[in-house]
Coordinates of C-alpha atoms in Angstrom, one line a residue:
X1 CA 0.0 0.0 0.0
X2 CA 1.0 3.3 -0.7
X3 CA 2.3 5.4 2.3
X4 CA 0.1 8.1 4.1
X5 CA 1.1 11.5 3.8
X6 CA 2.9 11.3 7.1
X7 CA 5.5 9.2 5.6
X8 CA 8.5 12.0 5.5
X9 CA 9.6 12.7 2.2
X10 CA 12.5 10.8 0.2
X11 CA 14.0 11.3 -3.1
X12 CA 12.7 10.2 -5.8
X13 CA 14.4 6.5 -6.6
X14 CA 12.0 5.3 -9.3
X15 CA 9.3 3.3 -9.9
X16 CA 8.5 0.3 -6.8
X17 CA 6.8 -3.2 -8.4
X18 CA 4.7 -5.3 -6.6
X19 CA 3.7 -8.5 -7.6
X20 CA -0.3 -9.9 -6.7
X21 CA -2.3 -12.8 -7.5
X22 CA -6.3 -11.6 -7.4
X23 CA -8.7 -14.7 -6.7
X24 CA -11.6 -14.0 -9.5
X25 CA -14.5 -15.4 -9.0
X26 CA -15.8 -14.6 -12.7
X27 CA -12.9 -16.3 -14.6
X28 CA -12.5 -18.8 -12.4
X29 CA -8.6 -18.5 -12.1
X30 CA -6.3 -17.0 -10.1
X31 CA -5.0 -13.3 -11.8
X32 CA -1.9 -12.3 -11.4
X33 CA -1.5 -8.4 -11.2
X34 CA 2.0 -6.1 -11.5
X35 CA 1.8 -2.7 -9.7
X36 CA 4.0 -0.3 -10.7
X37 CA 3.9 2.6 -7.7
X38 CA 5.1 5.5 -8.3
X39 CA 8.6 7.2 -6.7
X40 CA 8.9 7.6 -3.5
X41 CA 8.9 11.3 -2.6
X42 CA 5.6 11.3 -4.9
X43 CA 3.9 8.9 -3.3
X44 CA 2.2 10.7 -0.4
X45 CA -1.6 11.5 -1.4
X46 CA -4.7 10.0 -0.5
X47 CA -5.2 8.8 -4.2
X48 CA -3.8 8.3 -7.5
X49 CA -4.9 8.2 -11.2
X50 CA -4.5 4.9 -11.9
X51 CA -3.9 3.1 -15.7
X52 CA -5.1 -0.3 -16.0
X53 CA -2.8 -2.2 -18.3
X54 CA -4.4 -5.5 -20.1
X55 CA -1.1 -8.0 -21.1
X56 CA 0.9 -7.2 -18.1
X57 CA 3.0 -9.9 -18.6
X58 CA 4.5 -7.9 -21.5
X59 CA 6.1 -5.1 -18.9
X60 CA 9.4 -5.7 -19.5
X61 CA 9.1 -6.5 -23.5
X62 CA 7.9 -2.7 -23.5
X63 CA 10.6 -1.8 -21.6
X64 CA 7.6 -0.1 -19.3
X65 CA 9.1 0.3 -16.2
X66 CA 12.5 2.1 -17.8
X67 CA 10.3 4.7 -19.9
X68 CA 8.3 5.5 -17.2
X69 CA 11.0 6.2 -15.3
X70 CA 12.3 8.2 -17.4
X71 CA 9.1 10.5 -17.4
X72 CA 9.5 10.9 -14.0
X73 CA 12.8 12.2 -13.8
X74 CA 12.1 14.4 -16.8
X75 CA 8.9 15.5 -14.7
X76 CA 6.7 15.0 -17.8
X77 CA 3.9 12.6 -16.0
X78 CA 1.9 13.7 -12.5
X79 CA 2.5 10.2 -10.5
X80 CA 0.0 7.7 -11.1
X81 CA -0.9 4.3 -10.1
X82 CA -0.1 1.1 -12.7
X83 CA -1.7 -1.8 -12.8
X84 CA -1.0 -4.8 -15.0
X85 CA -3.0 -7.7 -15.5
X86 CA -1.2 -10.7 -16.3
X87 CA -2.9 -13.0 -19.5
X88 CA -3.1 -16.5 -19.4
X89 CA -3.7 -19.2 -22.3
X90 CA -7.4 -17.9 -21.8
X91 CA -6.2 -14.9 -22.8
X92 CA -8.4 -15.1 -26.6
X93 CA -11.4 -15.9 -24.9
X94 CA -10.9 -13.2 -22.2
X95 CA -9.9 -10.4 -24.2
X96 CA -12.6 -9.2 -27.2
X97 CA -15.9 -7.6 -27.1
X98 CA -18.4 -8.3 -23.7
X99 CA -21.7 -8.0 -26.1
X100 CA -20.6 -11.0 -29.1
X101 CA -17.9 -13.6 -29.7
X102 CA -16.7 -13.3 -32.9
X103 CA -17.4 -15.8 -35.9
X104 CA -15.0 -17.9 -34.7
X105 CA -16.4 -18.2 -31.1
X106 CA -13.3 -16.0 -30.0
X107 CA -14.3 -13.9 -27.0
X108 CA -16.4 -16.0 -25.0
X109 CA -15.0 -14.9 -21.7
X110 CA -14.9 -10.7 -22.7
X111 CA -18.1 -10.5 -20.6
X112 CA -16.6 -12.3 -17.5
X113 CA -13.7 -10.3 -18.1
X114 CA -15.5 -7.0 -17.9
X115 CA -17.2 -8.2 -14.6
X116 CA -13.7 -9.1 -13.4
X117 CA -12.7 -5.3 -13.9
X118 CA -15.9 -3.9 -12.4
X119 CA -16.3 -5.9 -10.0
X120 CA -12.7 -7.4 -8.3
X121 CA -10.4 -5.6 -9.4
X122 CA -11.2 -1.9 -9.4
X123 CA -12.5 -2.3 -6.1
X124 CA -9.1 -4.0 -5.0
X125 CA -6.6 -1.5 -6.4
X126 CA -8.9 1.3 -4.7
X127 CA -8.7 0.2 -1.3
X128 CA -4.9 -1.4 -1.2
X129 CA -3.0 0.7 -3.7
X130 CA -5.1 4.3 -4.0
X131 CA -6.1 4.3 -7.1
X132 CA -9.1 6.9 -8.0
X133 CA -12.5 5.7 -8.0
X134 CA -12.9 8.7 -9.8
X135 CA -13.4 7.7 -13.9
X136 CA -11.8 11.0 -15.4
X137 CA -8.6 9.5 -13.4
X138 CA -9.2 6.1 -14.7
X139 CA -7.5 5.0 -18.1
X140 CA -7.7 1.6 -19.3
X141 CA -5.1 0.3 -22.3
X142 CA -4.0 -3.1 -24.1
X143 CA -2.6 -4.5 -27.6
X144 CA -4.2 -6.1 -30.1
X145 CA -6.9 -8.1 -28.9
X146 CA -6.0 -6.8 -25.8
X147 CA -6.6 -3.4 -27.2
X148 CA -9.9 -4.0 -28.5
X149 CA -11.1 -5.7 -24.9
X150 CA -9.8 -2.0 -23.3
X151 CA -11.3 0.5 -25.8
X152 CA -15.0 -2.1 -25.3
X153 CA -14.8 -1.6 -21.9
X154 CA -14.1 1.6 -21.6
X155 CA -16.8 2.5 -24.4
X156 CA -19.5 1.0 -22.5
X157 CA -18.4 1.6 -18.7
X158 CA -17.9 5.6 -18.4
X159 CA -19.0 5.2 -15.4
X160 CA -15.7 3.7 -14.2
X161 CA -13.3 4.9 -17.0
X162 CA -13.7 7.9 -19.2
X163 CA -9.8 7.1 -21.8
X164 CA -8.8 4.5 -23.3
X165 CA -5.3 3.9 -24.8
X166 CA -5.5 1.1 -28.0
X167 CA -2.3 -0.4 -29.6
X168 CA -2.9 -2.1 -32.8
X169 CA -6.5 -2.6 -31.9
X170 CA -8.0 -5.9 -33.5
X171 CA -11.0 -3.3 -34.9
X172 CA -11.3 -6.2 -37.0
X173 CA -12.9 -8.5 -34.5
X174 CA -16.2 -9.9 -36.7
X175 CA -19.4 -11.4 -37.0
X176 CA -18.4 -13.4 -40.0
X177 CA -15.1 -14.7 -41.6
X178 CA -13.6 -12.8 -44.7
X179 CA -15.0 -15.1 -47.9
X180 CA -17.9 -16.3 -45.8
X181 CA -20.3 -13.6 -47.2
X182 CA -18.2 -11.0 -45.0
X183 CA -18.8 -7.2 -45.0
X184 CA -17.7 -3.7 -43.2
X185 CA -20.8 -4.0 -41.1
X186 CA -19.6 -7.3 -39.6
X187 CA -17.0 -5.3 -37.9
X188 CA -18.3 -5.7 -34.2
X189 CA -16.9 -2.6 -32.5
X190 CA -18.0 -0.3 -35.4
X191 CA -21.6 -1.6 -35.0
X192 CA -20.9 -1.2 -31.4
X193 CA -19.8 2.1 -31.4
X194 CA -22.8 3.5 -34.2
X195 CA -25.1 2.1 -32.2
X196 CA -25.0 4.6 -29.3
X197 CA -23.2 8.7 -29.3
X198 CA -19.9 8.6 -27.1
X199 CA -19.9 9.7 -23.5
X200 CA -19.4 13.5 -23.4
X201 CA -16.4 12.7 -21.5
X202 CA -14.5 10.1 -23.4
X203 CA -11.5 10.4 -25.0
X204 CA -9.2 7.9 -26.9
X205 CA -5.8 7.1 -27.8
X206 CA -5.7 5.0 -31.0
X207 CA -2.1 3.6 -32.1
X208 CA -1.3 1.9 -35.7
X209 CA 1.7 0.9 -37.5
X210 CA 2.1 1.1 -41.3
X211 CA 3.5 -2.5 -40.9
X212 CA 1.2 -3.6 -38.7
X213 CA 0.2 -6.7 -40.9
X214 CA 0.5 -7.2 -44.8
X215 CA -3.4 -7.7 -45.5
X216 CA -5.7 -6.1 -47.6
X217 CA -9.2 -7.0 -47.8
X218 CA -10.9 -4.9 -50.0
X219 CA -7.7 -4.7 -52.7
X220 CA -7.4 -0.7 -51.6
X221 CA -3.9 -0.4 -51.6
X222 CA -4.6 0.2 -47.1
X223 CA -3.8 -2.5 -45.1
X224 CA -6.7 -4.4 -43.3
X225 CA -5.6 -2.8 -39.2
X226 CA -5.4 1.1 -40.5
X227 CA -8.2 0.7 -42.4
X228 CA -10.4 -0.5 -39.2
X229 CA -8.6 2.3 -37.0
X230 CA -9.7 5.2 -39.0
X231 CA -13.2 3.9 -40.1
X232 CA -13.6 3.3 -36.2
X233 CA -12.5 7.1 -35.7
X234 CA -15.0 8.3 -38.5
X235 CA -17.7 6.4 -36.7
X236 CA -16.9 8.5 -33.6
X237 CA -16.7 11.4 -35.5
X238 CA -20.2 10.9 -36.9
X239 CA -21.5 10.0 -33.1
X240 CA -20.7 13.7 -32.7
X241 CA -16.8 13.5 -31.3
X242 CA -14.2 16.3 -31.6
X243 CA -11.8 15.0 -33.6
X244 CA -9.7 17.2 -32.4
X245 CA -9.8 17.5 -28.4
X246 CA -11.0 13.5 -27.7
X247 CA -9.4 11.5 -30.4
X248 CA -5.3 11.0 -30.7
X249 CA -4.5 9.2 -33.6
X250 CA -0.3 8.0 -33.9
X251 CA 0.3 6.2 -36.9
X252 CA 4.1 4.4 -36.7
X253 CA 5.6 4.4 -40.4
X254 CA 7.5 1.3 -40.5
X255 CA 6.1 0.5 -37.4
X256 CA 5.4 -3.5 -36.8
X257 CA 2.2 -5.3 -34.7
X258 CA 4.7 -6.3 -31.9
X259 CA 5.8 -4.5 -28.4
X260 CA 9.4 -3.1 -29.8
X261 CA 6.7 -0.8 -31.8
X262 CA 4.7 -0.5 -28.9
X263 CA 7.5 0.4 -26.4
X264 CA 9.0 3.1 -28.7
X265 CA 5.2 4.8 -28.8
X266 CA 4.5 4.3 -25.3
X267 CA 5.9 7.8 -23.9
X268 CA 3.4 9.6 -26.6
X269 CA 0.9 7.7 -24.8
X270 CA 1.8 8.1 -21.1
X271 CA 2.3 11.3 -21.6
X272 CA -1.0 12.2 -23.4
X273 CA -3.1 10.5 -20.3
X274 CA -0.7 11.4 -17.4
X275 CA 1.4 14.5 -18.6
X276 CA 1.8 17.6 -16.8
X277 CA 1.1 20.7 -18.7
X278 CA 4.0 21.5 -19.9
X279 CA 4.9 18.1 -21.5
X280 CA 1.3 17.4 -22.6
X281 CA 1.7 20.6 -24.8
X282 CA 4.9 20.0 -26.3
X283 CA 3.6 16.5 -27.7
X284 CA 4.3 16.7 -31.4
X285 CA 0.5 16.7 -33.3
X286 CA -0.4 13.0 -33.7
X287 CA -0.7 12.2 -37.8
X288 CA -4.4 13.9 -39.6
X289 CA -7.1 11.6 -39.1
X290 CA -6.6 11.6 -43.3
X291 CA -8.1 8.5 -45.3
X292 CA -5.6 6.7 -47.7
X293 CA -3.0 9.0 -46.9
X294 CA 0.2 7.9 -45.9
X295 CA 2.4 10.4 -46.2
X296 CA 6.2 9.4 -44.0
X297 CA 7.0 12.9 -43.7
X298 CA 3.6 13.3 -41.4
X299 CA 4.5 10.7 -39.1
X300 CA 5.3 12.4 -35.4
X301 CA 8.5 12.0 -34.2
X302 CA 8.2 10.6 -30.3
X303 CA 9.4 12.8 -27.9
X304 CA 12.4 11.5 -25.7
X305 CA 11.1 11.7 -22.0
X306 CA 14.4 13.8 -21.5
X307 CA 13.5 15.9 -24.3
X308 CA 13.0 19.5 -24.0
X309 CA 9.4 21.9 -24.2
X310 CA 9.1 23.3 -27.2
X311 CA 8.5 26.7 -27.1
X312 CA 5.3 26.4 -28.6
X313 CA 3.1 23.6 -29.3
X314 CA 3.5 22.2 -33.0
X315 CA 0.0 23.2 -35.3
X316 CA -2.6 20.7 -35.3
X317 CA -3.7 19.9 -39.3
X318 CA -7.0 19.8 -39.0
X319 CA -9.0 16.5 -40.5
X320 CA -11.2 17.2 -43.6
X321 CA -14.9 17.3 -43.2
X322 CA -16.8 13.9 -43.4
X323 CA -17.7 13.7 -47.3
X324 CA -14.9 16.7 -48.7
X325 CA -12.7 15.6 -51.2
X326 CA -9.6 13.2 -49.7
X327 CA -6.3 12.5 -51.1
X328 CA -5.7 10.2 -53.4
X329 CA -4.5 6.7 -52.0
X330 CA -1.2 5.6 -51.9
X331 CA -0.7 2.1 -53.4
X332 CA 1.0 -0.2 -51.0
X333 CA 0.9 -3.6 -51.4
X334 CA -2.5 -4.0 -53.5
X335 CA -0.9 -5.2 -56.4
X336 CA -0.1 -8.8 -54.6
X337 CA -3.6 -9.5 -53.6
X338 CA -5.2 -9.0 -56.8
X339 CA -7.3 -12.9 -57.3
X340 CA -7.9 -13.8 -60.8
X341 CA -10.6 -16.1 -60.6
X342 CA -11.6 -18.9 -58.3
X343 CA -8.8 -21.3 -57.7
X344 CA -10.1 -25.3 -57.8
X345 CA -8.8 -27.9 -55.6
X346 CA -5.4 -30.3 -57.1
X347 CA -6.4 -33.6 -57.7
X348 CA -5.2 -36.9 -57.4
X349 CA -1.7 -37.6 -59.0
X350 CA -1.0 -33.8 -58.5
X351 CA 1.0 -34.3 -55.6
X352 CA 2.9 -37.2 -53.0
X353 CA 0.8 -38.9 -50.9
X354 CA 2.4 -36.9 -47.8
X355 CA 1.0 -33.8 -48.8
X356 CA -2.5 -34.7 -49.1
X357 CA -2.8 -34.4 -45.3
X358 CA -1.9 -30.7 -46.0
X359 CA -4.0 -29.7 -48.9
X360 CA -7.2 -31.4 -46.8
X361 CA -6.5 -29.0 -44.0
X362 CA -7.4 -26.5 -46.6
X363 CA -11.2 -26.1 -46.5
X364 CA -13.6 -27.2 -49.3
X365 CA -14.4 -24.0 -50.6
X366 CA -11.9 -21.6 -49.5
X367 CA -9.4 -19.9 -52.0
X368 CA -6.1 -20.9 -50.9
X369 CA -5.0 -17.4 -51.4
X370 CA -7.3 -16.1 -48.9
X371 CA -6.2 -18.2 -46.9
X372 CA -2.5 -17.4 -46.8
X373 CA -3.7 -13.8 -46.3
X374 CA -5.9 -14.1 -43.1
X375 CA -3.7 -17.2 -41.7
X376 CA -0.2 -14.1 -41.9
X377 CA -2.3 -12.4 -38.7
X378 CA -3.0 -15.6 -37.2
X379 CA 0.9 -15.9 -37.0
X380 CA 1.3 -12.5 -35.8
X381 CA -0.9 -12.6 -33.0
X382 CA 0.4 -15.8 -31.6
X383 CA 3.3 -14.9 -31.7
X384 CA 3.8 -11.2 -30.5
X385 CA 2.1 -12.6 -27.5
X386 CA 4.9 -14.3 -26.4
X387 CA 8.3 -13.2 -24.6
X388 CA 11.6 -14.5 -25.9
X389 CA 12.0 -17.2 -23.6
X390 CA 8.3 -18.8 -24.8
X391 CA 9.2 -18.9 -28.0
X392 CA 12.5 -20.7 -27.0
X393 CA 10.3 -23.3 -25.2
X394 CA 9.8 -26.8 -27.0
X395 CA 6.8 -29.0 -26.1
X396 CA 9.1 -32.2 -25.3
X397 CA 12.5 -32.7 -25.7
X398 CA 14.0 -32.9 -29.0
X399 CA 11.0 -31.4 -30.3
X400 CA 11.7 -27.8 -31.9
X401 CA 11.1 -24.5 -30.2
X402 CA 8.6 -22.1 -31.2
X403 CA 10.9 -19.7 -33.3
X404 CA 12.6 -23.0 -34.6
X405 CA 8.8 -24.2 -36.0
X406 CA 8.3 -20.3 -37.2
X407 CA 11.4 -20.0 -39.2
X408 CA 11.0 -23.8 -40.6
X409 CA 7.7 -22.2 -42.1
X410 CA 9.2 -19.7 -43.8
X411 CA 12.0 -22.1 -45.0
X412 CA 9.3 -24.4 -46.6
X413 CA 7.2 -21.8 -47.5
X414 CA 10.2 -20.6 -49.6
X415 CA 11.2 -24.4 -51.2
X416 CA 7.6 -24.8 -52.2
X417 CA 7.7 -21.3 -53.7
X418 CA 10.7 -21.5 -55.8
X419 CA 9.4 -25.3 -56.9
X420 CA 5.9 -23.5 -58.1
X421 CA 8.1 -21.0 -59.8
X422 CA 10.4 -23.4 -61.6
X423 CA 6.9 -25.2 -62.5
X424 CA 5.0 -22.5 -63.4
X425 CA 8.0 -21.4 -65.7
X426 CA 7.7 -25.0 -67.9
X427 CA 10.5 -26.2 -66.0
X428 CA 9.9 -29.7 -64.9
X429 CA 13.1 -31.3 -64.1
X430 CA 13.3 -33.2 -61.2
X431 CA 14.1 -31.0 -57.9
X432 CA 15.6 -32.5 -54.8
X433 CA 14.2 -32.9 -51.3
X434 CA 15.6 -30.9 -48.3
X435 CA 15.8 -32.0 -44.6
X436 CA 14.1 -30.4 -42.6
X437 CA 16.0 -31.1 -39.4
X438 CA 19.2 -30.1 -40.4
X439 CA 17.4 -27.0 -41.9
X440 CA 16.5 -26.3 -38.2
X441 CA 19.7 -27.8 -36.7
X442 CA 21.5 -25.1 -38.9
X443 CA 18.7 -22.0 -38.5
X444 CA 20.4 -20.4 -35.4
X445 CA 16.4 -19.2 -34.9
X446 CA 16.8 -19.5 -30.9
X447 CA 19.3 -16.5 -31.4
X448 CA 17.1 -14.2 -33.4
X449 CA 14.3 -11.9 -32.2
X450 CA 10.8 -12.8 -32.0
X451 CA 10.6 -9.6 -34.0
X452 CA 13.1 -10.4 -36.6
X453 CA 11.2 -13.7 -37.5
X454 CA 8.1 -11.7 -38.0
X455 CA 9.3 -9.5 -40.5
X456 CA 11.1 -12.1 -42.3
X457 CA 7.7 -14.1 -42.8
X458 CA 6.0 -11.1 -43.7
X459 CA 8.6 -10.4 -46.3
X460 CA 8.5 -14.3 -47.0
X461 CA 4.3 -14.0 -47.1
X462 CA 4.6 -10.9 -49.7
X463 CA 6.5 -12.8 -52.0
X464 CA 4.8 -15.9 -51.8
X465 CA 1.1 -14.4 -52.4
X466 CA 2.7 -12.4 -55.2
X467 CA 4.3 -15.4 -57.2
X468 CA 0.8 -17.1 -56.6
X469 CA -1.7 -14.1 -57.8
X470 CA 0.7 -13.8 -61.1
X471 CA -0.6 -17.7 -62.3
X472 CA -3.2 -17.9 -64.8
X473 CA -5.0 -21.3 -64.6
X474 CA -2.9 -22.7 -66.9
X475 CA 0.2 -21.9 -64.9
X476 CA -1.3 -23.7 -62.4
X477 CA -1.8 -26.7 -63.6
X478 CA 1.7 -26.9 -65.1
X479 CA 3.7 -29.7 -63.1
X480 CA 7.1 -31.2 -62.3
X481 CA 8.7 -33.0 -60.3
X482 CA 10.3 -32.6 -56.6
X483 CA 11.6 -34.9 -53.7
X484 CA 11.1 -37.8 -55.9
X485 CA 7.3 -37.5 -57.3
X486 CA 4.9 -35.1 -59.2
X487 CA 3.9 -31.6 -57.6
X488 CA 1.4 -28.9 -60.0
X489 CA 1.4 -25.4 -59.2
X490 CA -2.2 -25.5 -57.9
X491 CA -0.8 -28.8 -55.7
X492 CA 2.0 -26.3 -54.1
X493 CA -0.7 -23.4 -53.8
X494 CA -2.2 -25.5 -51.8
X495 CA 0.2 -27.3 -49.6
X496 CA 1.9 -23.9 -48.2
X497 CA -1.6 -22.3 -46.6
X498 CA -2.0 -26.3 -45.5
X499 CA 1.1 -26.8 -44.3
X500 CA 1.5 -23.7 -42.1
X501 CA -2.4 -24.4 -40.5
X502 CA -0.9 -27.9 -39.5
X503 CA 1.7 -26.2 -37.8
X504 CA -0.6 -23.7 -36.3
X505 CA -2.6 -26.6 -35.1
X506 CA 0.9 -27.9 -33.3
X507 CA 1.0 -24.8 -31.6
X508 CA -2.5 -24.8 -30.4
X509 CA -2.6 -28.3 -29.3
X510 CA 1.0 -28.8 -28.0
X511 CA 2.6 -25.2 -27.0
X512 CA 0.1 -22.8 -25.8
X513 CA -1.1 -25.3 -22.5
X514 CA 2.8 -25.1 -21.8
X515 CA 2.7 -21.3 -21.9

């Protein structure tokens, strides 16, 4: 507990952590919570503001605890209260949207969890650490999924918490699955957030990186995660929010769906919902809440907790008026995810009998294509989730670590690519087999970043979905031969989307209950 304001005063010596486990009733489980106090000499008040931090267990990935001290000793942040609520493997059921699941049946627990905050915990961190019960002192923030589950709660509980801080929001959470009849108005939060005007008192800060993932569903040249961001901030707009006094909108150019992006953002942020005057003011203006425009010289340039005021603050561009005439769009990556036509299955005699257990995992009806598209934020989310060590861990021993089973995907995926290519080109000479296990013995993945593997099977996934979309039906049905028997191009299409969901299903079944 924080110490009255009889304690005499010290020097400042940074932020204290304390370490809780919170008994919860609502997801039956045992919660474990880490509170960052502030410094000493600042810790002598009756109460606190107080930020509630979904993926705790991702503190010291963010480098948290060394930025904020930093913000201290600049005296950029009035002291505040943190705390951070560990995730567990529950944590896709937990995290989402109270009101729906999402096609998937992701999300089941989002109302427990809401009940959880409401209920347990607020009322725990106001009576043993000081935090305001007050909800204009409240903030609540997370990342990705965890990101959506704070901005939810927060939308519909201003009661309790009137700003919410969102990292790479997943504003893409859904009522239906992309190629299942999907459209915009199966985004969940959007019809959330239409459905009622915003609290007079809310205010959000909404984060996105340019890199953030590599899809695109509608072919519009905007990847899938910005696109969802700003239609969620023209949906406020419409509900009658000032763009420019509640919404902060801090897009990352080159900036990647993983907490090294997260951790270089997160004094913009802290500073925002805790700054003193001074340092609130000398924020740089976030990026124009400008559709399809994505222009590197208007990304804002963190300040440095050390940095110093500007003299004045910087202008704000103002955003255009819902329905005046935008930019034109930049074109990214549309060019790779441009389908032809529909893709049929391979049949028999198309491929060994091995990989027939991977093209099945492909299912009837979907275009493989798709598939490799919505499977690259499966990846991404299952894997920024996890700290170095977890995805050092193996299952059993002898069996491969996490980053050793993510960088053998991108090996394959790059074998069966080059075979499709030698194919597709009318070359059908016989191409040899490779070993996977000394591929792995040989990877050195266990030394690289989670971070670096990411970007390499992004880069990977580009090229791949690029080789494939170039195909006309004929192309694809041109064969050859490789590790001893016949492969088609439509075969390979099929066994790299395949292969990578048997892996996925590795990970599900035989990783995440070790995590």
């Amino acid at each position: 507990m924080l110490p009255d304001a009889s304690s005499p005063p010290t020097m400042p010596t940074g932020t204290r952590l304390v370490r809780e486990v919170l008994a919860s009733s609502f997801l039956a489980r045992d919660v474990e919570i880490s509170i960052l106090l502030p410094p000493g000499a600042l810790a002598a008040r009756p109460e606190y503001p107080v930020l509630y931090l979904n993926d705790g267990q991702d503190l010291e990935r963010l480098h948290f605890q060394a930025t904020l001290d930093k913000l201290y000793a600049a005296h950029a942040v009035h002291p505040f209260v943190v705390v951070a609520l560990h995730a567990n493997e529950q944590r896709v059921q937990e995290y989402g949207t109270a009101a729906y699941a999402d096609f998937n049946g992701r999300g089941s627990l989002a109302g427990a969890y809401s009940r959880f905050l409401l209920e347990e915990l607020l009322p725990f961190a106001q009576a043993r650490y000081q935090a305001s019960a007050n909800p204009a002192h409240a903030v609540m923030a997370g990342f990705s999924l965890s990101g959506l589950s704070a901005f939810d709660v927060v939308w519909h509980h201003p009661e309790a918490f009137e700003r919410a801080g969102v990292f790479s929001g997943s504003f893409w959470w859904r009522h239906r699955a992309v190629g299942a009849g999907y459209t915009p108005a199966d985004r969940i939060m959007h019809g959330l957030v239409q459905a009622r005007p915003p609290h007079p008192r809310h205010r959000f800060w909404l984060q996105i990186g340019t890199l953030d993932e590599r899809n695109d569903r509608n072919d519009n040249g905007v990847i899938d995660s910005l696109e969802d961001c700003l239609d969620l901030i023209d949906a406020l707009i419409m509900g009658g929010m000032d763009v420019n006094q509640a919404i902060r909108y801090v897009q990352v150019e080159g900036g990647h769906h993983h907490p090294d992006t997260w951790g270089r953002v997160m004094p913009d942020f802290l500073t925002w919902a805790f700054g003193q005057d001074g340092s609130t003011a000398a924020l740089p203006a976030p990026l124009p809440v400008v559709r399809l425009h994505l222009d590197p010289t208007l990304v804002p340039a963190i300040v440095p907790p050390t940095a110093p005021a500007a003299a004045t603050a910087p202008p704000v561009v103002l955003a255009p008026p819902v329905g005046a005439m935008l930019p034109p769009a930049v074109s990214l990556i549309s060019h790779l995810y441009t389908p032809v036509m529909p893709i049929s299955r391979p049949a028999d005699g198309d491929f060994l009998h091995y990989a027939g257990s991977y093209i099945n995992l492909v299912p009837e009806g979907t275009d493989p294509r798709e598939a490799l598209r919505t499977q690259t934020q499966a990846i991404q989310e299952l894997f920024s989730g996890l700290t170095e060590e977890q995805a050092e861990k193996s299952y059993a021993p002898g069996k491969w670590s996490l980053k050793e089973m993510l960088l053998h995907q991108i090996d394959s995926e790059r074998v069966f690519g080059y075979r499709a290519m030698r194919f597709g080109r009318g070359d059908s000479q016989d191409l040899p087999g490779f070993d996977q296990d000394e591929y792995v013995a040989f990877s050195g993945a266990n030394s690289r970043s989670v971070a670096s593997l990411l970007s390499e099977y992004e880069a990977t996934r580009a090229a791949t979905l690029a080789l494939f979309n170039s195909f006309t039906d004929e192309q694809l049905d041109r064969r050859g031969t490789a590790n001893g028997g016949p492969n088609t191009v439509r075969a390979l299409l099929f066994i790299v989307p395949g292969h990578e969901l048997h892996h996925l299903n590795i990970i599900r079944e035989r990783y995440l209950p070790i995590l």
